GROMACS .gro file of C-alpha atoms in nm:
model
  472
    1MET     CA    1  -2.687  -9.892  -4.287
    2SER     CA    2  -2.595  -9.738  -4.625
    3ARG     CA    3  -2.839  -9.585  -4.869
    4LEU     CA    4  -2.712  -9.465  -5.208
    5GLY     CA    5  -2.361  -9.473  -5.063
    6PHE     CA    6  -2.449  -9.257  -4.762
    7GLU     CA    7  -2.415  -9.390  -4.411
    8ARG     CA    8  -2.686  -9.286  -4.165
    9PRO     CA    9  -2.538  -9.015  -3.938
   10PRO     CA   10  -2.516  -9.077  -3.562
   11PRO     CA   11  -2.851  -9.021  -3.384
   12VAL     CA   12  -2.704  -8.734  -3.182
   13LEU     CA   13  -2.601  -8.556  -3.502
   14LEU     CA   14  -2.953  -8.597  -3.638
   15ALA     CA   15  -3.083  -8.432  -3.321
   16VAL     CA   16  -2.849  -8.140  -3.391
   17ILE     CA   17  -2.980  -8.121  -3.747
   18ALA     CA   18  -3.340  -8.126  -3.623
   19SER     CA   19  -3.265  -7.843  -3.380
   20THR     CA   20  -3.096  -7.625  -3.641
   21PHE     CA   21  -3.371  -7.702  -3.892
   22PHE     CA   22  -3.640  -7.588  -3.648
   23VAL     CA   23  -3.460  -7.268  -3.558
   24GLY     CA   24  -3.387  -7.199  -3.926
   25PHE     CA   25  -3.753  -7.264  -3.996
   26GLY     CA   26  -3.847  -7.005  -3.735
   27GLY     CA   27  -3.605  -6.755  -3.885
   28GLY     CA   28  -3.752  -6.812  -4.229
   29VAL     CA   29  -4.107  -6.754  -4.102
   30VAL     CA   30  -4.031  -6.398  -3.991
   31PHE     CA   31  -3.809  -6.299  -4.283
   32PRO     CA   32  -4.086  -6.215  -4.535
   33ILE     CA   33  -4.236  -5.977  -4.276
   34LEU     CA   34  -3.928  -5.791  -4.154
   35PRO     CA   35  -3.844  -5.611  -4.483
   36ASN     CA   36  -4.201  -5.477  -4.485
   37LEU     CA   37  -4.179  -5.319  -4.139
   38GLY     CA   38  -4.160  -4.974  -4.294
   39ALA     CA   39  -4.513  -5.011  -4.428
   40VAL     CA   40  -4.643  -5.191  -4.118
   41LEU     CA   41  -4.497  -4.957  -3.854
   42GLY     CA   42  -4.443  -4.638  -4.052
   43ILE     CA   43  -4.068  -4.629  -3.981
   44SER     CA   44  -3.789  -4.514  -4.211
   45ALA     CA   45  -3.606  -4.739  -4.453
   46PHE     CA   46  -3.283  -4.667  -4.263
   47THR     CA   47  -3.435  -4.800  -3.940
   48VAL     CA   48  -3.561  -5.109  -4.121
   49GLY     CA   49  -3.210  -5.166  -4.253
   50MET     CA   50  -3.067  -5.136  -3.902
   51ILE     CA   51  -3.317  -5.392  -3.773
   52LEU     CA   52  -3.247  -5.637  -4.055
   53SER     CA   53  -2.869  -5.614  -4.022
   54ALA     CA   54  -2.844  -5.599  -3.641
   55ASN     CA   55  -2.810  -5.975  -3.593
   56ARG     CA   56  -2.531  -5.996  -3.853
   57TRP     CA   57  -2.329  -5.719  -3.691
   58VAL     CA   58  -2.375  -5.880  -3.351
   59ARG     CA   59  -2.256  -6.215  -3.486
   60LEU     CA   60  -1.951  -6.044  -3.629
   61VAL     CA   61  -1.851  -5.957  -3.273
   62ALA     CA   62  -2.000  -6.258  -3.091
   63ASN     CA   63  -1.873  -6.547  -3.304
   64ALA     CA   64  -1.523  -6.550  -3.157
   65PRO     CA   65  -1.640  -6.541  -2.791
   66ALA     CA   66  -1.894  -6.814  -2.870
   67GLY     CA   67  -1.620  -7.038  -3.007
   68ALA     CA   68  -1.401  -6.972  -2.703
   69LEU     CA   69  -1.688  -7.066  -2.470
   70VAL     CA   70  -1.732  -7.394  -2.658
   71ASP     CA   71  -1.364  -7.477  -2.613
   72ARG     CA   72  -1.377  -7.390  -2.245
   73TYR     CA   73  -1.714  -7.529  -2.132
   74GLY     CA   74  -1.814  -7.781  -2.401
   75THR     CA   75  -2.092  -7.787  -2.659
   76ARG     CA   76  -2.412  -7.878  -2.477
   77THR     CA   77  -2.473  -7.565  -2.269
   78PRO     CA   78  -2.387  -7.307  -2.541
   79PHE     CA   79  -2.598  -7.498  -2.795
   80VAL     CA   80  -2.909  -7.528  -2.577
   81VAL     CA   81  -2.881  -7.173  -2.441
   82GLY     CA   82  -2.822  -7.031  -2.789
   83LEU     CA   83  -3.136  -7.198  -2.925
   84PHE     CA   84  -3.338  -7.079  -2.624
   85VAL     CA   85  -3.213  -6.722  -2.670
   86GLU     CA   86  -3.324  -6.732  -3.034
   87GLY     CA   87  -3.670  -6.846  -2.923
   88VAL     CA   88  -3.694  -6.564  -2.668
   89ALA     CA   89  -3.573  -6.318  -2.931
   90THR     CA   90  -3.854  -6.424  -3.164
   91LEU     CA   91  -4.106  -6.360  -2.886
   92GLY     CA   92  -3.964  -6.008  -2.881
   93TYR     CA   93  -4.129  -5.952  -3.220
   94VAL     CA   94  -4.465  -6.033  -3.063
   95VAL     CA   95  -4.397  -5.788  -2.779
   96ALA     CA   96  -4.303  -5.521  -3.035
   97LEU     CA   97  -4.641  -5.544  -3.208
   98ALA     CA   98  -4.828  -5.561  -2.875
   99MET     CA   99  -4.683  -5.235  -2.739
  100PRO     CA  100  -4.941  -4.957  -2.685
  101PRO     CA  101  -4.912  -4.634  -2.886
  102ALA     CA  102  -4.684  -4.381  -2.721
  103GLU     CA  103  -4.953  -4.112  -2.723
  104SER     CA  104  -5.175  -4.323  -2.501
  105LEU     CA  105  -4.905  -4.303  -2.232
  106ARG     CA  106  -4.867  -3.925  -2.240
  107PRO     CA  107  -5.085  -3.881  -1.926
  108LEU     CA  108  -4.854  -4.123  -1.744
  109ALA     CA  109  -4.551  -3.919  -1.846
  110ALA     CA  110  -4.722  -3.597  -1.736
  111SER     CA  111  -4.790  -3.743  -1.391
  112LEU     CA  112  -4.423  -3.818  -1.324
  113PRO     CA  113  -4.233  -3.567  -1.108
  114THR     CA  114  -3.988  -3.322  -1.260
  115LEU     CA  115  -3.627  -3.406  -1.178
  116ALA     CA  116  -3.348  -3.151  -1.175
  117ALA     CA  117  -2.972  -3.188  -1.136
  118GLY     CA  118  -2.799  -2.854  -1.174
  119PRO     CA  119  -2.874  -2.711  -1.518
  120LEU     CA  120  -3.036  -3.035  -1.632
  121ALA     CA  121  -3.407  -3.097  -1.578
  122VAL     CA  122  -3.641  -3.375  -1.687
  123GLY     CA  123  -4.001  -3.267  -1.715
  124PRO     CA  124  -4.314  -3.412  -1.876
  125GLU     CA  125  -4.175  -3.391  -2.231
  126GLY     CA  126  -3.851  -3.556  -2.126
  127TRP     CA  127  -4.037  -3.836  -1.954
  128PHE     CA  128  -4.262  -3.877  -2.258
  129GLY     CA  129  -3.960  -3.910  -2.487
  130ALA     CA  130  -3.817  -4.186  -2.266
  131VAL     CA  131  -4.151  -4.368  -2.247
  132ALA     CA  132  -4.199  -4.338  -2.624
  133LEU     CA  133  -3.856  -4.492  -2.681
  134VAL     CA  134  -3.934  -4.785  -2.450
  135VAL     CA  135  -4.267  -4.869  -2.615
  136ALA     CA  136  -4.156  -4.801  -2.973
  137PRO     CA  137  -4.193  -5.121  -3.181
  138GLU     CA  138  -3.863  -5.054  -3.356
  139THR     CA  139  -3.684  -5.060  -3.019
  140TRP     CA  140  -3.813  -5.408  -2.945
  141PHE     CA  141  -3.745  -5.532  -3.297
  142LEU     CA  142  -3.387  -5.408  -3.271
  143LEU     CA  143  -3.337  -5.571  -2.930
  144ALA     CA  144  -3.485  -5.895  -3.063
  145ARG     CA  145  -3.246  -5.898  -3.358
  146VAL     CA  146  -2.950  -5.833  -3.126
  147LEU     CA  147  -3.056  -6.128  -2.909
  148TRP     CA  148  -3.102  -6.344  -3.217
  149GLY     CA  149  -2.746  -6.261  -3.324
  150LEU     CA  150  -2.608  -6.364  -2.984
  151GLY     CA  151  -2.801  -6.691  -2.988
  152SER     CA  152  -2.714  -6.780  -3.346
  153ALA     CA  153  -2.343  -6.720  -3.282
  154ALA     CA  154  -2.351  -6.988  -3.013
  155VAL     CA  155  -2.563  -7.224  -3.224
  156PHE     CA  156  -2.344  -7.215  -3.535
  157ALA     CA  157  -2.016  -7.254  -3.345
  158THR     CA  158  -2.148  -7.551  -3.147
  159ALA     CA  159  -2.331  -7.727  -3.433
  160TYR     CA  160  -2.016  -7.753  -3.643
  161THR     CA  161  -1.804  -7.848  -3.342
  162ILE     CA  162  -2.043  -8.130  -3.251
  163ALA     CA  163  -2.032  -8.257  -3.611
  164ALA     CA  164  -1.651  -8.252  -3.600
  165ASP     CA  165  -1.643  -8.431  -3.264
  166LEU     CA  166  -1.871  -8.710  -3.387
  167SER     CA  167  -1.684  -8.765  -3.714
  168ASP     CA  168  -1.359  -8.910  -3.839
  169GLY     CA  169  -1.169  -8.853  -4.160
  170GLY     CA  170  -1.401  -9.085  -4.353
  171SER     CA  171  -1.731  -8.923  -4.250
  172ARG     CA  172  -1.648  -8.564  -4.160
  173GLY     CA  173  -1.729  -8.413  -4.499
  174THR     CA  174  -2.064  -8.591  -4.517
  175ASN     CA  175  -2.162  -8.489  -4.165
  176MET     CA  176  -2.059  -8.127  -4.217
  177GLY     CA  177  -2.263  -8.116  -4.536
  178ILE     CA  178  -2.565  -8.266  -4.360
  179VAL     CA  179  -2.549  -8.015  -4.073
  180ARG     CA  180  -2.509  -7.720  -4.304
  181GLY     CA  181  -2.781  -7.854  -4.532
  182GLY     CA  182  -3.019  -7.882  -4.236
  183ILE     CA  183  -2.950  -7.522  -4.141
  184THR     CA  184  -3.000  -7.412  -4.501
  185MET     CA  185  -3.321  -7.606  -4.569
  186GLY     CA  186  -3.503  -7.481  -4.262
  187PHE     CA  187  -3.492  -7.122  -4.384
  188PRO     CA  188  -3.669  -7.156  -4.724
  189ALA     CA  189  -3.928  -7.388  -4.570
  190GLY     CA  190  -3.998  -7.117  -4.314
  191LEU     CA  191  -4.019  -6.854  -4.588
  192VAL     CA  192  -4.314  -7.035  -4.742
  193LEU     CA  193  -4.496  -7.086  -4.411
  194GLY     CA  194  -4.425  -6.731  -4.298
  195GLY     CA  195  -4.576  -6.582  -4.610
  196VAL     CA  196  -4.887  -6.802  -4.583
  197VAL     CA  197  -4.945  -6.751  -4.208
  198SER     CA  198  -4.893  -6.374  -4.222
  199ALA     CA  199  -5.134  -6.347  -4.514
  200VAL     CA  200  -5.401  -6.565  -4.353
  201ALA     CA  201  -5.372  -6.489  -3.980
  202GLY     CA  202  -5.158  -6.176  -3.955
  203ASN     CA  203  -4.807  -6.085  -3.852
  204VAL     CA  204  -4.851  -6.160  -3.481
  205ALA     CA  205  -4.960  -6.516  -3.557
  206ALA     CA  206  -4.658  -6.565  -3.784
  207PHE     CA  207  -4.423  -6.442  -3.511
  208VAL     CA  208  -4.585  -6.675  -3.256
  209VAL     CA  209  -4.538  -6.969  -3.493
  210ALA     CA  210  -4.173  -6.873  -3.544
  211ALA     CA  211  -4.115  -6.850  -3.168
  212ALA     CA  212  -4.279  -7.189  -3.117
  213PHE     CA  213  -4.044  -7.352  -3.368
  214ALA     CA  214  -3.738  -7.183  -3.219
  215LEU     CA  215  -3.830  -7.288  -2.865
  216THR     CA  216  -3.904  -7.640  -2.991
  217ALA     CA  217  -3.549  -7.649  -3.121
  218SER     CA  218  -3.414  -7.573  -2.772
  219VAL     CA  219  -3.631  -7.849  -2.621
  220VAL     CA  220  -3.504  -8.102  -2.878
  221ALA     CA  221  -3.145  -8.001  -2.806
  222TYR     CA  222  -3.193  -8.018  -2.428
  223ARG     CA  223  -3.348  -8.363  -2.454
  224TYR     CA  224  -3.122  -8.530  -2.709
  225VAL     CA  225  -2.790  -8.345  -2.751
  226PRO     CA  226  -2.511  -8.433  -2.503
  227GLY     CA  227  -2.182  -8.259  -2.444
  228THR     CA  228  -1.928  -8.380  -2.703
  229HIS     CA  229  -1.639  -8.138  -2.665
  230VAL     CA  230  -1.483  -8.248  -2.336
  231THR     CA  231  -1.105  -8.217  -2.329
  232GLY     CA  232  -1.026  -8.195  -1.958
  233ASP     CA  233  -1.048  -7.929  -1.689
  234ARG     CA  234  -1.028  -7.596  -1.869
  235SER     CA  235  -1.100  -7.369  -1.568
  236GLY     CA  236  -0.740  -7.264  -1.524
  237ASP     CA  237  -0.624  -7.238  -1.883
  238SER     CA  238  -0.565  -6.929  -2.091
  239ILE     CA  239  -0.875  -6.932  -2.314
  240LYS     CA  240  -1.028  -6.584  -2.323
  241PRO     CA  241  -1.374  -6.503  -2.465
  242TRP     CA  242  -1.224  -6.242  -2.695
  243GLU     CA  243  -0.949  -6.471  -2.826
  244VAL     CA  244  -0.958  -6.495  -3.205
  245ASP     CA  245  -0.819  -6.798  -3.386
  246THR     CA  246  -0.594  -6.651  -3.656
  247ALA     CA  247  -0.435  -6.981  -3.756
  248VAL     CA  248  -0.397  -7.032  -4.130
  249PRO     CA  249  -0.679  -7.291  -4.168
  250ALA     CA  250  -0.942  -7.075  -3.993
  251VAL     CA  251  -0.843  -6.757  -4.178
  252THR     CA  252  -0.827  -6.934  -4.515
  253VAL     CA  253  -1.166  -7.101  -4.478
  254GLY     CA  254  -1.320  -6.777  -4.353
  255LEU     CA  255  -1.192  -6.574  -4.647
  256VAL     CA  256  -1.302  -6.834  -4.903
  257ASN     CA  257  -1.647  -6.837  -4.745
  258PHE     CA  258  -1.650  -6.457  -4.753
  259GLY     CA  259  -1.586  -6.457  -5.126
  260LEU     CA  260  -1.852  -6.720  -5.191
  261MET     CA  261  -2.117  -6.550  -4.978
  262PHE     CA  262  -2.032  -6.206  -5.118
  263ALA     CA  263  -2.110  -6.336  -5.466
  264TYR     CA  264  -2.398  -6.563  -5.360
  265ILE     CA  265  -2.591  -6.317  -5.143
  266GLY     CA  266  -2.443  -5.981  -5.237
  267ALA     CA  267  -2.427  -6.023  -5.614
  268LEU     CA  268  -2.710  -6.269  -5.688
  269PHE     CA  269  -2.984  -6.239  -5.427
  270SER     CA  270  -2.962  -5.862  -5.381
  271THR     CA  271  -2.986  -5.786  -5.754
  272LEU     CA  272  -3.207  -6.068  -5.883
  273VAL     CA  273  -3.531  -5.867  -5.869
  274LEU     CA  274  -3.379  -5.585  -6.075
  275PHE     CA  275  -3.226  -5.836  -6.317
  276LEU     CA  276  -3.564  -6.000  -6.377
  277GLY     CA  277  -3.733  -5.665  -6.439
  278ALA     CA  278  -3.462  -5.544  -6.676
  279ASN     CA  279  -3.472  -5.867  -6.879
  280ASP     CA  280  -3.851  -5.916  -6.862
  281ILE     CA  281  -3.820  -6.270  -6.722
  282SER     CA  282  -4.119  -6.417  -6.537
  283LEU     CA  283  -4.242  -6.752  -6.403
  284PHE     CA  284  -4.614  -6.837  -6.404
  285GLY     CA  285  -4.699  -6.475  -6.478
  286LEU     CA  286  -4.558  -6.355  -6.145
  287ALA     CA  287  -4.410  -6.013  -6.090
  288PRO     CA  288  -4.030  -5.984  -6.050
  289GLN     CA  289  -4.056  -6.010  -5.669
  290GLY     CA  290  -4.250  -6.336  -5.682
  291THR     CA  291  -4.036  -6.477  -5.960
  292SER     CA  292  -3.716  -6.395  -5.772
  293GLY     CA  293  -3.844  -6.595  -5.475
  294LEU     CA  294  -3.883  -6.905  -5.693
  295PHE     CA  295  -3.537  -6.870  -5.843
  296MET     CA  296  -3.389  -6.815  -5.496
  297ALA     CA  297  -3.564  -7.128  -5.371
  298GLY     CA  298  -3.420  -7.328  -5.660
  299THR     CA  299  -3.073  -7.194  -5.582
  300VAL     CA  300  -3.105  -7.290  -5.215
  301LEU     CA  301  -3.230  -7.640  -5.302
  302SER     CA  302  -2.934  -7.689  -5.536
  303ALA     CA  303  -2.698  -7.569  -5.263
  304ALA     CA  304  -2.850  -7.802  -5.003
  305LEU     CA  305  -2.822  -8.105  -5.234
  306PHE     CA  306  -2.461  -8.040  -5.327
  307MET     CA  307  -2.362  -7.969  -4.967
  308LEU     CA  308  -2.425  -8.337  -4.904
  309VAL     CA  309  -2.277  -8.454  -5.234
  310GLY     CA  310  -1.960  -8.248  -5.199
  311GLY     CA  311  -1.902  -8.361  -4.843
  312ARG     CA  312  -1.958  -8.726  -4.926
  313VAL     CA  313  -1.730  -8.722  -5.230
  314SER     CA  314  -1.453  -8.553  -5.032
  315ASP     CA  315  -1.473  -8.832  -4.773
  316THR     CA  316  -1.393  -9.090  -5.041
  317ARG     CA  317  -1.080  -8.913  -5.168
  318ASP     CA  318  -0.731  -8.884  -5.025
  319SER     CA  319  -0.752  -8.504  -5.043
  320ARG     CA  320  -1.046  -8.267  -5.015
  321THR     CA  321  -0.876  -7.987  -5.209
  322PRO     CA  322  -0.962  -8.109  -5.565
  323ILE     CA  323  -1.331  -8.127  -5.466
  324LEU     CA  324  -1.318  -7.774  -5.329
  325LEU     CA  325  -1.151  -7.639  -5.643
  326THR     CA  326  -1.402  -7.822  -5.865
  327PHE     CA  327  -1.701  -7.662  -5.696
  328LEU     CA  328  -1.535  -7.320  -5.694
  329VAL     CA  329  -1.507  -7.356  -6.072
  330VAL     CA  330  -1.874  -7.460  -6.086
  331SER     CA  331  -1.968  -7.140  -5.900
  332PHE     CA  332  -1.755  -6.935  -6.140
  333VAL     CA  333  -1.927  -7.095  -6.440
  334GLY     CA  334  -2.264  -7.019  -6.281
  335PHE     CA  335  -2.190  -6.648  -6.267
  336LEU     CA  336  -2.070  -6.652  -6.628
  337LEU     CA  337  -2.403  -6.811  -6.723
  338LEU     CA  338  -2.585  -6.550  -6.514
  339ALA     CA  339  -2.417  -6.268  -6.705
  340ARG     CA  340  -2.547  -6.411  -7.034
  341ALA     CA  341  -2.888  -6.527  -6.909
  342GLY     CA  342  -3.181  -6.395  -7.110
  343SER     CA  343  -3.450  -6.658  -7.060
  344VAL     CA  344  -3.612  -6.862  -6.786
  345PHE     CA  345  -3.410  -7.170  -6.880
  346SER     CA  346  -3.071  -6.996  -6.895
  347LEU     CA  347  -3.134  -6.811  -6.567
  348GLY     CA  348  -3.251  -7.131  -6.398
  349LEU     CA  349  -2.940  -7.313  -6.518
  350ALA     CA  350  -2.721  -7.032  -6.384
  351CYS     CA  351  -2.893  -7.048  -6.044
  352VAL     CA  352  -2.845  -7.425  -6.027
  353PHE     CA  353  -2.473  -7.388  -6.101
  354ILE     CA  354  -2.431  -7.105  -5.849
  355GLY     CA  355  -2.615  -7.301  -5.580
  356ALA     CA  356  -2.417  -7.616  -5.658
  357GLY     CA  357  -2.089  -7.427  -5.637
  358GLN     CA  358  -2.175  -7.258  -5.308
  359GLY     CA  359  -2.318  -7.572  -5.152
  360GLY     CA  360  -2.059  -7.812  -5.288
  361THR     CA  361  -1.776  -7.625  -5.119
  362SER     CA  362  -1.948  -7.612  -4.778
  363GLY     CA  363  -1.915  -7.969  -4.656
  364PRO     CA  364  -1.556  -8.024  -4.775
  365MET     CA  365  -1.445  -7.680  -4.657
  366MET     CA  366  -1.580  -7.720  -4.304
  367ALA     CA  367  -1.446  -8.076  -4.291
  368LEU     CA  368  -1.101  -7.955  -4.399
  369LEU     CA  369  -1.106  -7.695  -4.123
  370ALA     CA  370  -1.188  -7.971  -3.873
  371ASP     CA  371  -0.913  -8.192  -4.021
  372LEU     CA  372  -0.652  -7.922  -3.963
  373THR     CA  373  -0.762  -7.793  -3.623
  374PRO     CA  374  -0.666  -7.945  -3.285
  375ASP     CA  375  -0.961  -8.064  -3.078
  376GLU     CA  376  -0.887  -7.806  -2.810
  377ARG     CA  377  -0.935  -7.518  -3.058
  378MET     CA  378  -1.228  -7.657  -3.256
  379GLY     CA  379  -1.489  -7.419  -3.112
  380ARG     CA  380  -1.276  -7.110  -3.173
  381ALA     CA  381  -1.197  -7.222  -3.527
  382PHE     CA  382  -1.563  -7.262  -3.622
  383GLY     CA  383  -1.660  -6.942  -3.441
  384ASP     CA  384  -1.392  -6.739  -3.615
  385GLU     CA  385  -1.466  -6.896  -3.953
  386GLN     CA  386  -1.804  -6.724  -3.943
  387ARG     CA  387  -1.661  -6.374  -3.888
  388PRO     CA  388  -1.523  -6.298  -4.237
  389ARG     CA  389  -1.830  -6.469  -4.380
  390ARG     CA  390  -2.068  -6.224  -4.212
  391ARG     CA  391  -1.946  -5.893  -4.352
  392GLY     CA  392  -1.603  -5.945  -4.499
  393ARG     CA  393  -1.438  -5.833  -4.178
  394ARG     CA  394  -1.078  -5.948  -4.184
  395PRO     CA  395  -0.904  -6.087  -3.875
  396ARG     CA  396  -0.673  -5.837  -3.713
  397PRO     CA  397  -0.369  -5.782  -3.939
  398ASP     CA  398  -0.113  -5.768  -3.660
  399GLY     CA  399  -0.150  -6.127  -3.542
  400VAL     CA  400  -0.155  -6.407  -3.794
  401ALA     CA  401  -0.043  -6.671  -3.547
  402PRO     CA  402   0.106  -6.555  -3.216
  403ALA     CA  403   0.394  -6.760  -3.081
  404ASP     CA  404   0.196  -6.884  -2.781
  405ARG     CA  405  -0.066  -7.045  -3.008
  406GLY     CA  406   0.120  -7.336  -3.158
  407GLY     CA  407   0.447  -7.216  -3.307
  408GLY     CA  408   0.325  -6.950  -3.551
  409ILE     CA  409   0.250  -6.957  -3.919
  410ARG     CA  410   0.523  -7.209  -4.001
  411SER     CA  411   0.358  -7.464  -3.774
  412ASP     CA  412   0.024  -7.403  -3.946
  413LEU     CA  413   0.180  -7.445  -4.289
  414ARG     CA  414   0.341  -7.773  -4.181
  415ARG     CA  415   0.001  -7.888  -4.058
  416LEU     CA  416  -0.156  -7.798  -4.393
  417ARG     CA  417   0.120  -7.981  -4.580
  418ASP     CA  418   0.159  -8.294  -4.370
  419THR     CA  419  -0.195  -8.380  -4.256
  420PRO     CA  420  -0.398  -8.587  -4.508
  421ALA     CA  421  -0.774  -8.546  -4.479
  422ARG     CA  422  -0.862  -8.913  -4.506
  423SER     CA  423  -0.634  -9.035  -4.230
  424GLY     CA  424  -0.823  -8.857  -3.956
  425GLY     CA  425  -0.675  -8.524  -4.041
  426ARG     CA  426  -0.628  -8.356  -3.706
  427PRO     CA  427  -0.293  -8.261  -3.555
  428PRO     CA  428  -0.176  -8.457  -3.249
  429ARG     CA  429  -0.431  -8.445  -2.970
  430ARG     CA  430  -0.179  -8.358  -2.705
  431GLY     CA  431  -0.030  -8.013  -2.679
  432ALA     CA  432   0.294  -7.972  -2.869
  433PRO     CA  433   0.605  -7.866  -2.675
  434GLY     CA  434   0.584  -7.497  -2.600
  435ASP     CA  435   0.214  -7.479  -2.687
  436ARG     CA  436   0.088  -7.334  -2.363
  437ASP     CA  437  -0.267  -7.296  -2.493
  438VAL     CA  438  -0.331  -7.668  -2.555
  439PRO     CA  439  -0.316  -7.880  -2.241
  440PRO     CA  440  -0.297  -8.259  -2.273
  441ARG     CA  441  -0.627  -8.436  -2.320
  442THR     CA  442  -0.769  -8.605  -2.015
  443ARG     CA  443  -0.869  -8.963  -2.101
  444ASP     CA  444  -1.137  -9.004  -1.835
  445ARG     CA  445  -1.314  -8.686  -1.952
  446ARG     CA  446  -1.298  -8.805  -2.314
  447ASP     CA  447  -1.449  -9.137  -2.216
  448GLU     CA  448  -1.717  -8.951  -2.023
  449SER     CA  449  -1.808  -8.757  -2.337
  450GLU     CA  450  -1.825  -9.073  -2.549
  451ARG     CA  451  -2.047  -9.244  -2.293
  452ALA     CA  452  -2.281  -8.943  -2.294
  453VAL     CA  453  -2.308  -8.956  -2.673
  454LYS     CA  454  -2.395  -9.328  -2.660
  455ARG     CA  455  -2.657  -9.271  -2.389
  456ARG     CA  456  -2.825  -8.994  -2.587
  457GLY     CA  457  -2.817  -9.209  -2.900
  458LEU     CA  458  -2.999  -9.487  -2.717
  459VAL     CA  459  -3.255  -9.237  -2.585
  460ILE     CA  460  -3.321  -9.110  -2.938
  461GLU     CA  461  -3.359  -9.459  -3.081
  462GLY     CA  462  -3.584  -9.558  -2.792
  463SER     CA  463  -3.803  -9.250  -2.842
  464PHE     CA  464  -3.845  -9.286  -3.218
  465GLY     CA  465  -3.810  -9.660  -3.267
  466VAL     CA  466  -3.512  -9.879  -3.349
  467GLY     CA  467  -3.301  -9.690  -3.597
  468GLY     CA  468  -3.543  -9.402  -3.571
  469THR     CA  469  -3.446  -9.039  -3.564
  470PRO     CA  470  -3.607  -8.714  -3.453
  471PRO     CA  471  -3.849  -8.592  -3.715
  472LEU     CA  472  -3.717  -8.310  -3.932
   0.00000   0.00000   0.00000
């Protein structure tokens, strides 16, 4: 069925979107609280910064292994486990606030025996230091953020791989835009709920709500998302967890995303509060902090809308590149408008353009990466695409495309030149001569995957009515 030119995505893909929306919702609930941990816990701004950035640094390292695991073991297990880990990580915030004060455990530390090993000795003060570290809220917050980073690395790599597996050249851009839009929309919705719940019922209640949403996401995924990335017996192949996909498509998409996110988050979101104060711009009489939240929300909504639009338009064209370039220009114009903004209207217009540019590139860009990547490397490609996007970390400079990964950079350039997006887009599904890393596809395993997708689709439609989908 088509509405406004958009075909309804496969039921399984909608289950993926529901899962990522719920986990993004949970992440948004806790985000208004985390920057205020310094005031809540009495910890330094440096420690707060470490806690906030821990998940991003972990993802920088974990994205590539997550993609390799997807290529080796399929999508279902990493996706479900990743969502569950994010739910457990959110419960870690609750544990952090429930920890007793360290001073109340000083008698316990004093009762422990003194240990000595040569010149080293651990007495009551040493034991108390260890106990204080274990029960310190910042320790648990840091561990929770590390776990969240590990879980989200698996979730992002698998979500995009599932979308690629369920799409062809005529729907891939739309489906990529929908998945990314679902991830994006969950976060601002959670921001609103998190602020309300923490103000009304306290921080612990907000963290419990966030954990409930994240765990709900894992239940939805376990119930409705099948394995879609089955390409034969991979137990004896050469895929390593630390293997990084340095093929031209993955590196190019990663670097473009890095530039976009550097400007979008680093230049706009991190300076918007100061910009509003310096230019005396306000909405509804709110202070700069409150006003910045409204402008950020408008930017995110614009991005989410144009993620879908950009992906859909790219599916109707012979090449996705003109759409990508168009939205890159839109983003550029948005920042020019931002530099000259001096009123609510001009700033709002700039935010809409910036959001449209960032969002409009997302669907076509991820679809183009899927077009140009062999099925057997899809997980690694989407895992590695996230690495430059996290912190601008470049892939290792000494290995653009090793010879044992498909013929080197010339092969990748031929693939970029010769593979039209609309015609399905992917290179041949069987390993090319000399490509030791891509074994031939196994037909019976592929059929098994397709049957699993159909079964899950019938389960979803049976659970929510004919043509129904999981509620978002």
